[in-house]
Coordinates of C-alpha atoms in Angstrom, one line a residue:
R1 CA 20.9 157.1 132.3
L2 CA 24.3 157.2 134.1
M3 CA 25.6 154.7 136.6
A4 CA 28.6 155.6 138.6
A5 CA 30.5 154.0 141.4
T6 CA 33.0 155.4 144.0
H7 CA 34.5 154.5 147.3
R8 CA 34.6 158.1 148.4
D9 CA 32.0 160.0 150.4
L10 CA 30.7 162.5 147.8
V11 CA 28.5 164.4 150.3
E12 CA 31.6 165.0 152.4
M13 CA 33.6 166.0 149.3
V14 CA 30.8 168.5 148.3
Q15 CA 30.9 170.0 151.8
R16 CA 34.7 170.5 151.5
G17 CA 34.4 171.9 148.0
E18 CA 36.3 169.0 146.5
F19 CA 33.4 167.8 144.3
R20 CA 31.0 170.0 142.3
E21 CA 27.7 170.3 144.1
D22 CA 25.7 170.8 140.9
L23 CA 27.2 167.6 139.5
Y24 CA 26.5 165.7 142.7
Y25 CA 22.8 166.6 142.5
R26 CA 22.7 165.8 138.8
I27 CA 24.0 162.2 139.2
N28 CA 22.5 161.4 142.7
V29 CA 19.1 160.1 141.6
V30 CA 19.2 156.7 143.2
N31 CA 22.0 156.0 145.7
I32 CA 22.8 152.3 146.4
T33 CA 25.4 151.6 149.0
L34 CA 27.1 148.3 148.7
P35 CA 29.5 147.0 151.4
P36 CA 33.0 146.0 150.3
L37 CA 33.6 142.3 149.7
R38 CA 35.6 141.9 153.0
Q39 CA 32.3 142.7 154.8
H40 CA 30.4 139.9 153.1
R41 CA 32.9 137.1 152.6
E42 CA 30.1 134.6 152.7
D43 CA 29.3 135.7 149.1
V44 CA 32.8 134.7 147.8
P45 CA 31.8 131.2 146.8
L46 CA 28.8 132.4 144.9
L47 CA 30.8 135.1 143.1
V48 CA 33.6 132.5 142.3
D49 CA 30.9 130.2 140.7
H50 CA 29.7 133.2 138.7
F51 CA 33.2 134.1 137.4
L52 CA 34.0 130.4 136.8
A53 CA 31.0 130.2 134.5
E54 CA 32.1 133.4 132.8
F55 CA 35.7 132.3 132.2
G56 CA 35.2 128.5 131.9
H57 CA 34.2 128.6 128.2
G58 CA 36.4 126.2 126.2
T59 CA 38.7 125.3 129.1
G60 CA 36.6 122.5 130.6
A61 CA 34.7 122.4 133.8
K62 CA 37.0 123.8 136.5
R63 CA 36.1 124.1 140.2
F64 CA 37.7 125.5 143.3
T65 CA 38.6 123.1 146.1
A66 CA 37.4 123.8 149.6
A67 CA 40.9 124.9 150.6
A68 CA 41.0 127.4 147.7
L69 CA 37.6 128.8 148.7
E70 CA 38.8 129.2 152.3
A71 CA 41.9 131.0 151.2
L72 CA 39.7 133.4 149.2
K73 CA 37.2 133.9 152.0
G74 CA 40.1 134.7 154.4
Y75 CA 41.5 137.4 152.2
D76 CA 40.8 141.2 152.8
W77 CA 40.0 142.1 149.2
P78 CA 41.5 145.6 148.9
G79 CA 40.6 145.5 145.2
N80 CA 37.1 144.3 146.0
I81 CA 35.1 142.2 143.5
R82 CA 37.3 143.4 140.6
E83 CA 40.3 141.8 142.3
L84 CA 38.3 138.5 142.9
R85 CA 37.3 138.5 139.2
N86 CA 40.9 138.8 138.1
I87 CA 42.1 136.1 140.6
V88 CA 39.5 133.7 139.3
E89 CA 40.4 134.4 135.7
R90 CA 44.1 133.9 136.4
A91 CA 43.5 130.7 138.3
V92 CA 41.3 129.3 135.5
L93 CA 44.0 130.1 133.0
L94 CA 47.0 128.8 135.0
A95 CA 45.6 125.8 137.0
E96 CA 46.5 122.4 135.7
G97 CA 43.6 120.0 135.7
D98 CA 40.0 120.5 136.6
E99 CA 40.5 121.5 140.3
I100 CA 41.8 124.9 141.4
D101 CA 43.5 124.4 144.7
A102 CA 44.9 127.0 147.2
A103 CA 48.3 126.8 145.6
D104 CA 46.7 127.9 142.3
V105 CA 45.2 131.0 143.9
P106 CA 47.5 133.9 143.6
I107 CA 46.8 135.2 147.1
A108 CA 47.5 131.8 148.7
G109 CA 50.7 131.0 146.7
S110 CA 51.6 134.5 145.7
P111 CA 53.3 134.8 142.3
L112 CA 55.1 137.9 143.7
R113 CA 56.5 135.8 146.6
A114 CA 57.6 133.1 144.1
V115 CA 59.5 135.7 142.0
L116 CA 60.9 137.6 145.0
D117 CA 62.3 134.4 146.5
T118 CA 64.5 134.0 143.4
F119 CA 66.5 137.2 144.3
D120 CA 69.4 137.5 146.7
R121 CA 68.0 138.7 150.0
E122 CA 70.9 141.3 150.3
R123 CA 69.9 143.4 147.4
Y124 CA 66.7 144.9 146.2
P125 CA 65.7 144.1 142.6
S126 CA 64.9 146.8 140.1
L127 CA 61.4 147.1 138.8
R128 CA 62.6 145.9 135.4
E129 CA 64.1 142.8 137.0
L130 CA 60.9 142.1 138.8
E131 CA 58.9 142.5 135.7
D132 CA 61.2 140.2 133.7
R133 CA 61.2 137.5 136.3
Y134 CA 57.5 137.7 136.6
M135 CA 57.1 137.3 132.9
E136 CA 59.4 134.3 133.0
W137 CA 57.4 132.8 135.9
I138 CA 54.1 133.3 133.9
L139 CA 55.7 131.7 130.9
E140 CA 56.8 128.8 133.0
K141 CA 53.3 128.4 134.4
T142 CA 51.8 128.5 130.9
G143 CA 54.2 125.9 129.6
G144 CA 55.9 128.5 127.4
N145 CA 52.7 129.6 125.7
K146 CA 53.5 133.2 124.8
Q147 CA 50.0 134.0 123.6
L148 CA 48.4 132.8 126.9
A149 CA 51.1 134.5 129.0
A150 CA 50.5 137.8 127.1
R151 CA 46.8 137.5 127.8
I152 CA 47.4 137.0 131.5
L153 CA 49.9 139.8 131.7
R154 CA 47.7 142.0 129.6
V155 CA 50.5 142.9 127.2
D156 CA 51.2 142.2 123.5
R157 CA 52.9 138.9 122.8
K158 CA 55.7 140.8 121.1
T159 CA 56.3 142.7 124.3
I160 CA 57.2 139.4 126.0
Q161 CA 59.5 138.4 123.2
R162 CA 61.3 141.7 123.1
R163 CA 61.6 142.0 126.9
L164 CA 63.0 138.5 127.4
G165 CA 65.0 138.5 124.2
Q166 CA 63.1 135.5 122.8
P167 CA 62.3 134.8 119.1

């Protein structure tokens, strides 16, 4: 069995010659159309609870406050459920204490905004500068825990040490 997902209209792509017709008929046994998360925001708290159970092992019982859930429900979710999953994981890792508040949710208190605010408004930072400052910000949020920061950033711990010139 093969399960595949796409956000594109494969029928339309077949008609335009952009997707192989034989492959389309081979994989299109059962077609299930799921609306994007932004069209069923009422499911956000249920999905958050699911992801909290998944990521909560060993970190204690964490929960999202009503304000944090409202911030999540008000977001457009361009990355759909995968983005929500990543945000919940990041919040579980970075939040201090048992409650995850709106400020702990990356979309509500954007880490990118926090990093960008450290730059002079008159010049644009290079990508390297953004990356380095973001690494520093994550290290600050993790209390200097390089292993945890590396997990959040999805890089090797040695990458952080090398990029920031740390032992």
